[in-house]
mmCIF file of C-alpha atoms and ligand atoms in Angstrom:
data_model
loop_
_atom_site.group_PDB
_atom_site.id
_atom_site.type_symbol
_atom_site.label_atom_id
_atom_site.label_comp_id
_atom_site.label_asym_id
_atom_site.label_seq_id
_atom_site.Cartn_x
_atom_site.Cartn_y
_atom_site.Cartn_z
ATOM 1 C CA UNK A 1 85.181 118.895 96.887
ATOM 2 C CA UNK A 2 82.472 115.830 96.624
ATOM 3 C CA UNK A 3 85.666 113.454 96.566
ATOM 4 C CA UNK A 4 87.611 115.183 99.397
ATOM 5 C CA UNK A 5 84.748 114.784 101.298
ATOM 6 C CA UNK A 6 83.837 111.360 100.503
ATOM 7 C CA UNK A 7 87.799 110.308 100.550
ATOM 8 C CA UNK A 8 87.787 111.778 104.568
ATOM 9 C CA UNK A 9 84.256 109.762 105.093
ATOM 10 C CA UNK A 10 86.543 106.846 104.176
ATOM 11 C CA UNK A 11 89.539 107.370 106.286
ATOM 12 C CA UNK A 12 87.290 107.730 109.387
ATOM 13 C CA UNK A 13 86.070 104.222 108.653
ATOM 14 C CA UNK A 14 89.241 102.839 108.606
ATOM 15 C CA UNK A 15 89.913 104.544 112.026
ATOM 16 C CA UNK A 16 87.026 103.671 113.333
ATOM 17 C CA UNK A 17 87.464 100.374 115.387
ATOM 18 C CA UNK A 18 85.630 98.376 118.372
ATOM 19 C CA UNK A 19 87.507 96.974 120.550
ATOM 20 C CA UNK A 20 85.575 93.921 122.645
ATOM 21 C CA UNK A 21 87.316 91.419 123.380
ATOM 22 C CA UNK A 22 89.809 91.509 126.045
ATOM 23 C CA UNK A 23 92.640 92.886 126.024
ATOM 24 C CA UNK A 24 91.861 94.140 122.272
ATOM 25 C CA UNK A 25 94.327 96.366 120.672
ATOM 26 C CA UNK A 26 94.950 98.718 118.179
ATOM 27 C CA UNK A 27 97.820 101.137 117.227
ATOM 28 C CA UNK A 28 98.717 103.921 114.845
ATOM 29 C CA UNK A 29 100.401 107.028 114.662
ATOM 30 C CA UNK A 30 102.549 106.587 117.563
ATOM 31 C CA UNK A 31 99.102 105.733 119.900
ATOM 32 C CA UNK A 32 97.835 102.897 120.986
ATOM 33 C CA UNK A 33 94.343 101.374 122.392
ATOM 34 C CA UNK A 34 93.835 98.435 124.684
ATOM 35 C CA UNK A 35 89.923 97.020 126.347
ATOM 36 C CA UNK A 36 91.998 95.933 129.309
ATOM 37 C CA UNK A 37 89.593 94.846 131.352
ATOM 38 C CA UNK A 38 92.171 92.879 134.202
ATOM 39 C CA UNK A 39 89.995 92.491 136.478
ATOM 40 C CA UNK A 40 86.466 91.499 134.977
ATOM 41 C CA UNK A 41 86.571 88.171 136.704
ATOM 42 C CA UNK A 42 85.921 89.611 140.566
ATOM 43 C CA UNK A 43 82.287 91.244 139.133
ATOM 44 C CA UNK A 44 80.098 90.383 136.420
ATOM 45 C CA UNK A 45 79.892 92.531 132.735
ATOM 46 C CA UNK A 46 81.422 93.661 129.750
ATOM 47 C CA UNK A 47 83.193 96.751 128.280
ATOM 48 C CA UNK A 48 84.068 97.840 124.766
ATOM 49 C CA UNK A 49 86.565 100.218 123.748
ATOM 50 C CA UNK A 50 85.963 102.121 120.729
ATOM 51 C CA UNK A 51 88.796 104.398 118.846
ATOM 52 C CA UNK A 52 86.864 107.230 116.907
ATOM 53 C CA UNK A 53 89.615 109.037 115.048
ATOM 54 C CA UNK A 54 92.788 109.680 114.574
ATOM 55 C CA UNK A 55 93.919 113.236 115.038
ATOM 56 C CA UNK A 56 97.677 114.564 114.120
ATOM 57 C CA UNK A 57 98.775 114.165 116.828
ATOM 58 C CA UNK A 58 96.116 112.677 119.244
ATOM 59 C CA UNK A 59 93.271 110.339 119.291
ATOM 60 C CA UNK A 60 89.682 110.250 119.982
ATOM 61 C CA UNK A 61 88.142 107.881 121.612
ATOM 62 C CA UNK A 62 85.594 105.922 124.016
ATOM 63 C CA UNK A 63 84.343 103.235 126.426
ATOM 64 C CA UNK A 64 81.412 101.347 126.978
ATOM 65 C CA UNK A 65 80.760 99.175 130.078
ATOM 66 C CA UNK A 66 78.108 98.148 132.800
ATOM 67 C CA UNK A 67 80.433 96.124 135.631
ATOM 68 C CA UNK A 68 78.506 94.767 139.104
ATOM 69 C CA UNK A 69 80.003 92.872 141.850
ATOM 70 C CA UNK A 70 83.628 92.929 143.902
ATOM 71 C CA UNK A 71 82.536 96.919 144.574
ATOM 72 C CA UNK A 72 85.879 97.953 145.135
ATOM 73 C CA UNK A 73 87.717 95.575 142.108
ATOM 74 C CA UNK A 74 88.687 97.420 139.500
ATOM 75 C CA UNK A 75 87.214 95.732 136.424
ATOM 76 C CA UNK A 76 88.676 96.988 133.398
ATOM 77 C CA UNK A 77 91.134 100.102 132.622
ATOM 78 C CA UNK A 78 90.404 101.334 128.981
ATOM 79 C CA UNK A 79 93.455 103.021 127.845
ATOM 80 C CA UNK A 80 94.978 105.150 125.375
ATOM 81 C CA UNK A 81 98.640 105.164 125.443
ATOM 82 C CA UNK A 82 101.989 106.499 124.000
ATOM 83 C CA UNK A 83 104.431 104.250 122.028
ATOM 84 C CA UNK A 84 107.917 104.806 124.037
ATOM 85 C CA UNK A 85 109.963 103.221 120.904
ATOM 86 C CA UNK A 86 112.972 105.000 122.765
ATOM 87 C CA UNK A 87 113.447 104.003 126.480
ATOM 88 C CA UNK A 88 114.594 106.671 128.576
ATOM 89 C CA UNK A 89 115.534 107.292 132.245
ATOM 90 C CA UNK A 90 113.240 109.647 133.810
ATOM 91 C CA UNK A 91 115.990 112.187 134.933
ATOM 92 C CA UNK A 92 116.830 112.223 131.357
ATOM 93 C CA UNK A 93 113.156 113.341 130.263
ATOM 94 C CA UNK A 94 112.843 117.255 130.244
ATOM 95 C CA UNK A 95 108.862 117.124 129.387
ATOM 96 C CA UNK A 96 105.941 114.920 129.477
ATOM 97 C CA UNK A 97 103.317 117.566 127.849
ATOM 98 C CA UNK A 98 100.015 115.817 127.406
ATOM 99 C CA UNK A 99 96.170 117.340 127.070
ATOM 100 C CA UNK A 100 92.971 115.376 128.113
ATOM 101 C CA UNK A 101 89.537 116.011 127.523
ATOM 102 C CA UNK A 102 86.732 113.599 128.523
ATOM 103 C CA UNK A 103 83.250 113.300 129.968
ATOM 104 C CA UNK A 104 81.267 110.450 131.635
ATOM 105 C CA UNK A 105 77.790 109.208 131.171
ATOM 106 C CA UNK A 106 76.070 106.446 133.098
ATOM 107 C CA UNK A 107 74.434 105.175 136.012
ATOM 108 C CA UNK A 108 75.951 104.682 139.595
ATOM 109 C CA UNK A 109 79.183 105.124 138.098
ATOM 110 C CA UNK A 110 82.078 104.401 140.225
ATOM 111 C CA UNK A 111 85.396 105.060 138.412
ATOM 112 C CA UNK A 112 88.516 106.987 138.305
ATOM 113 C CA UNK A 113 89.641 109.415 135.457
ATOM 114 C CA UNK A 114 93.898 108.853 135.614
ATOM 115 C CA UNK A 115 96.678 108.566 133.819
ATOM 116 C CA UNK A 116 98.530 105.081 134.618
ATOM 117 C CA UNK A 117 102.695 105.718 134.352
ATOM 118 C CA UNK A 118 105.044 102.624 135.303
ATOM 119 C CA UNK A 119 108.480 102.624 135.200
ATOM 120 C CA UNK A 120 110.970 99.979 135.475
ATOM 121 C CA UNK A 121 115.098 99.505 136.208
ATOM 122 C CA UNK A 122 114.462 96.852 133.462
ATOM 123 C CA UNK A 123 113.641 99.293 130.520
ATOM 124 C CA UNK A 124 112.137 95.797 128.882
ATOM 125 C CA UNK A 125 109.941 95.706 131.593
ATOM 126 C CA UNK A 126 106.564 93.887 131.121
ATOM 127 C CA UNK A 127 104.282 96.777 130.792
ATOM 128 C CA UNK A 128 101.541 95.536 133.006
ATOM 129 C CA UNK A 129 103.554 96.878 136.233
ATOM 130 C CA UNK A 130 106.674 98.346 137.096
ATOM 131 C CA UNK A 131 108.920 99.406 140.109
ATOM 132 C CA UNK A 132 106.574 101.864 140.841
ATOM 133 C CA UNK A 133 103.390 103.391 139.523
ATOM 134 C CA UNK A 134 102.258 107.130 139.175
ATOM 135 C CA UNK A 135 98.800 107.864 138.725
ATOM 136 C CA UNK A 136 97.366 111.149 138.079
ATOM 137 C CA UNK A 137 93.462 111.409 138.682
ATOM 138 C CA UNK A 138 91.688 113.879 137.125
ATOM 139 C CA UNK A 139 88.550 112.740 137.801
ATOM 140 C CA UNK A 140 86.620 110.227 140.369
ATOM 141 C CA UNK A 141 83.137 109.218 140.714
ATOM 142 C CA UNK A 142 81.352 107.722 143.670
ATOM 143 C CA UNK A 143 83.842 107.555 145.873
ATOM 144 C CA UNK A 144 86.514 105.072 144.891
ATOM 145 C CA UNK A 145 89.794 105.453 146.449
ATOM 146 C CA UNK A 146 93.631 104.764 145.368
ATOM 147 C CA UNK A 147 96.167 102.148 146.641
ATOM 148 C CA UNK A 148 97.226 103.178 150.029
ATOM 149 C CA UNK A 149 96.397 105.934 152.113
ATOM 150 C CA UNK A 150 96.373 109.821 151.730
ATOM 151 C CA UNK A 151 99.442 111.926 152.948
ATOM 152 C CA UNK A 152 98.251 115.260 152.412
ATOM 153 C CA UNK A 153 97.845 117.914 149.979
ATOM 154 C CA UNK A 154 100.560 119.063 147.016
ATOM 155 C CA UNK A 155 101.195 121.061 145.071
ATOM 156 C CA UNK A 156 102.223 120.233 141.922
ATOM 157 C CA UNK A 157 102.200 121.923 138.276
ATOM 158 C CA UNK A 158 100.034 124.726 139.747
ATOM 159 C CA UNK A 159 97.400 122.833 141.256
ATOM 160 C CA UNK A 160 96.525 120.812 144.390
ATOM 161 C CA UNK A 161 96.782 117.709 144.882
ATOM 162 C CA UNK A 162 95.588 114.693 147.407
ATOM 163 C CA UNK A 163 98.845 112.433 147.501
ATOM 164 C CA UNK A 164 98.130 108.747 148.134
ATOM 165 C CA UNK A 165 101.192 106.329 148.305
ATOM 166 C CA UNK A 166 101.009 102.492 148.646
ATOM 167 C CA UNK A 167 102.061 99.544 147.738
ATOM 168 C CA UNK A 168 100.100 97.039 144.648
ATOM 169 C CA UNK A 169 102.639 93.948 145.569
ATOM 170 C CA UNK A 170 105.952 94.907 145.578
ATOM 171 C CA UNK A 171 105.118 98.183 143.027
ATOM 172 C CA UNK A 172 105.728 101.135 144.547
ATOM 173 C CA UNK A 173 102.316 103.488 144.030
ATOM 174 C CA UNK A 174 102.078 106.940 144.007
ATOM 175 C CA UNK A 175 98.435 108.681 143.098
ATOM 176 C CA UNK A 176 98.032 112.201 142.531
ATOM 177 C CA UNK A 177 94.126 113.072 142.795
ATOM 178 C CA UNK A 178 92.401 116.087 141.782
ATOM 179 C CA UNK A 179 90.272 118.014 144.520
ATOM 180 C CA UNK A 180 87.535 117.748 142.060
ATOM 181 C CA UNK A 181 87.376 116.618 138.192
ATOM 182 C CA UNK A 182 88.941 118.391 135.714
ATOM 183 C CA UNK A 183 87.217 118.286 132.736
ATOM 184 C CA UNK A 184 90.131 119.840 130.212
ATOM 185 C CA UNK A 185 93.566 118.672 131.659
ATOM 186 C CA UNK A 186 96.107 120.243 129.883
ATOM 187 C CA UNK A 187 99.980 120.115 131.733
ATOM 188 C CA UNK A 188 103.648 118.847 131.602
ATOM 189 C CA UNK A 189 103.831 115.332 133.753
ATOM 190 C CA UNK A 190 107.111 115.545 134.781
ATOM 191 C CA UNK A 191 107.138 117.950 137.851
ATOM 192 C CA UNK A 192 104.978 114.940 139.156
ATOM 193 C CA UNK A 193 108.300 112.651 138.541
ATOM 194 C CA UNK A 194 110.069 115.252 140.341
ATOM 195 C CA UNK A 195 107.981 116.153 142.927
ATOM 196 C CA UNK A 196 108.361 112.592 144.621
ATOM 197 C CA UNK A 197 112.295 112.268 143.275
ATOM 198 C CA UNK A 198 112.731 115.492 145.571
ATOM 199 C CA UNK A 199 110.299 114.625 148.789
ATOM 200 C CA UNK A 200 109.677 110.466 148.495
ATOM 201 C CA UNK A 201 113.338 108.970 147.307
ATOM 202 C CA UNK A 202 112.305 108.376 143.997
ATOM 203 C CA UNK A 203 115.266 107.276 142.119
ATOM 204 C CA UNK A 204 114.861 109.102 139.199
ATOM 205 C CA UNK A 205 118.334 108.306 137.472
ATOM 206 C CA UNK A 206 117.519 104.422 137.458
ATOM 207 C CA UNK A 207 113.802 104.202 136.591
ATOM 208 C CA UNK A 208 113.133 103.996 132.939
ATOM 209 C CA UNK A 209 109.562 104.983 131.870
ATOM 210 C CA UNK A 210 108.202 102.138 130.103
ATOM 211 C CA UNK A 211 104.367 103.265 129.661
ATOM 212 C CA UNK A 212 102.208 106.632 129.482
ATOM 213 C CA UNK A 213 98.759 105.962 129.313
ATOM 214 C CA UNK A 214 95.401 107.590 130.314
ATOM 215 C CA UNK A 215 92.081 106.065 130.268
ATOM 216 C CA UNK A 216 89.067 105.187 133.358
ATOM 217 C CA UNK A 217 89.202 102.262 135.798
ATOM 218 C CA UNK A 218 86.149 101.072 136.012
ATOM 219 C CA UNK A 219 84.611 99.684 139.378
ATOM 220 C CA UNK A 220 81.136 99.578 139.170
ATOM 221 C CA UNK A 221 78.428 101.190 137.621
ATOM 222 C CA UNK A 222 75.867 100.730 134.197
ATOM 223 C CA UNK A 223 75.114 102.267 131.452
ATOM 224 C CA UNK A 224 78.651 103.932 131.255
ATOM 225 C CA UNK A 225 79.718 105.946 128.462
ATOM 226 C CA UNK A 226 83.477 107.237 128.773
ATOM 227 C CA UNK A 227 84.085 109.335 126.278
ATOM 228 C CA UNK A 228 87.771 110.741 125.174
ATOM 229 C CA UNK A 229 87.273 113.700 122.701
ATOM 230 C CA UNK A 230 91.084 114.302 122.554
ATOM 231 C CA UNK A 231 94.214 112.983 124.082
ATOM 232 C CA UNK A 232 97.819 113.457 123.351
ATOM 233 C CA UNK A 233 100.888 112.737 125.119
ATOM 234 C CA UNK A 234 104.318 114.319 123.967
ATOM 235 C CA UNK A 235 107.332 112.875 125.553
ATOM 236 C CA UNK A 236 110.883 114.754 124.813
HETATM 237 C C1 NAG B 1 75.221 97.738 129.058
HETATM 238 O O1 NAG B 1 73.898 97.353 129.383
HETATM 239 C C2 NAG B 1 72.892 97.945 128.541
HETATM 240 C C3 NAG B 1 71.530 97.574 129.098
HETATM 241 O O2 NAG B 1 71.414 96.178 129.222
HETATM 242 C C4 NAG B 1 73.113 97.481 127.097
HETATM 243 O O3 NAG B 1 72.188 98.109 126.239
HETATM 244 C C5 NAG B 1 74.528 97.858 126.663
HETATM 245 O O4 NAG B 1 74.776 97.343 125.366
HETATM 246 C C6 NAG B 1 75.568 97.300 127.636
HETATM 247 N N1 NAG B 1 76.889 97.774 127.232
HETATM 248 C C7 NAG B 1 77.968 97.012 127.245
HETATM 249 C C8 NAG B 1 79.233 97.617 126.776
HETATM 250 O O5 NAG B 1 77.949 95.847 127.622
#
């Protein structure tokens, strides 16, 4: 028992990893970590992502950043995300299960809570944009606002939703958000995909999905603490 114990104490170290530096990275079991933080130079600060554990199948993780300045900049986006090692179109996905569970600590936090989804005609798209962009936001704090402007309410895998579309260059962006946060997000991605293939002329057929990634992008705010007690993303 004493050496079971002792040999998991060990394997947690190896998980455990802090990320600092920019764009910092780490991957394992089919997940990956990144301390993007893009867009540090229109503020001043610092962030730090840390991975926790590995879980089977999942990850746990969390952020750590104070970010002042450029008030509506995003600063960093601190990500978990999904190897894709096999490209595929999204009309030839049938789900995108995933499961989310976070919480944030911190002063004058402004921030989003989203998943960040490009996809590309080029399936060897650079996977720092896309075509277009899907964002789902589970969560938002004081106030920030997506790419474009609103069009109404959804719905969309059983819940409402504030649709936002716009344009980040010539990127196409579509931004789901969430009335209020949602704490525990547990739900298949893909009706998303479909709902703007069927109502906004997505062309579904064409786009290859060349990321899947959740994490926070972080305007301003101190003392943050973003913390990611389990994520998974399961794409068939
Ligand atoms: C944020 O600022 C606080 C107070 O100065 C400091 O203790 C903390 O280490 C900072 N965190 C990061 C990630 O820079």
């Amino acid at each position: 028992m004493k050496s079971v114990l002792a040999f998991s104490a060990l394997l947690s170290l190896a998980w455990a990893q802090d990320l600092c530096s920019q764009y910092s990275y780490y991957s394992a079991n089919g997940y990956y970590l990144n301390n993007n933080a893009w867009g540090q130079s229109a503020g001043t600060g610092s962030q730090c992502t840390h991975v926790d554990k590995l879980l089977n199948p999942g990850v746990q993780w969390h952020a750590e950043w104070n970010w002042s300045g450029g008030d509506n900049n995003v600063k960093g986006y601190p990500y978990s995300g999904r190897e894709l090692p096999t490209k595929k179109t999204i009309s030839n996905i049938g789900s995108m299960q995933t499961k989310a569970e976070w919480r944030y600590l911190g002063d004058n936090i402004r921030a989003d809570i989203a998943y960040d989804i490009f996809t590309s005609a080029d399936p060897n798209h650079a996977t720092s944009s896309g075509d277009y962009e899907l964002m789902v936001w589970i969560g938002r704090m004081g106030g920030v606002q997506p790419i474009g402007s609103s069009t109404g309410t959804v719905n969309v895998a059983g819940q409402n939703w504030d649709l936002w579309i716009g344009y980040n260059g010539p990127m196409k962006v579509f931004s789901f958000v969430a009335p209020s946060a949602i704490a525990t997000f547990e739900s298949n991605i893909k009706p998303f995909f479909d709902h703007i293939t069927n109502t906004q002329g997505f062309p579904a057929s064409s786009q290859y999905l060349t990321t899947f990634q959740f994490g926070t992008e972080a305007f301003t705010g101190s003392n943050a603490r973003f913390d990611v007690w389990y994520w998974y993303a399961d794409i068939n």
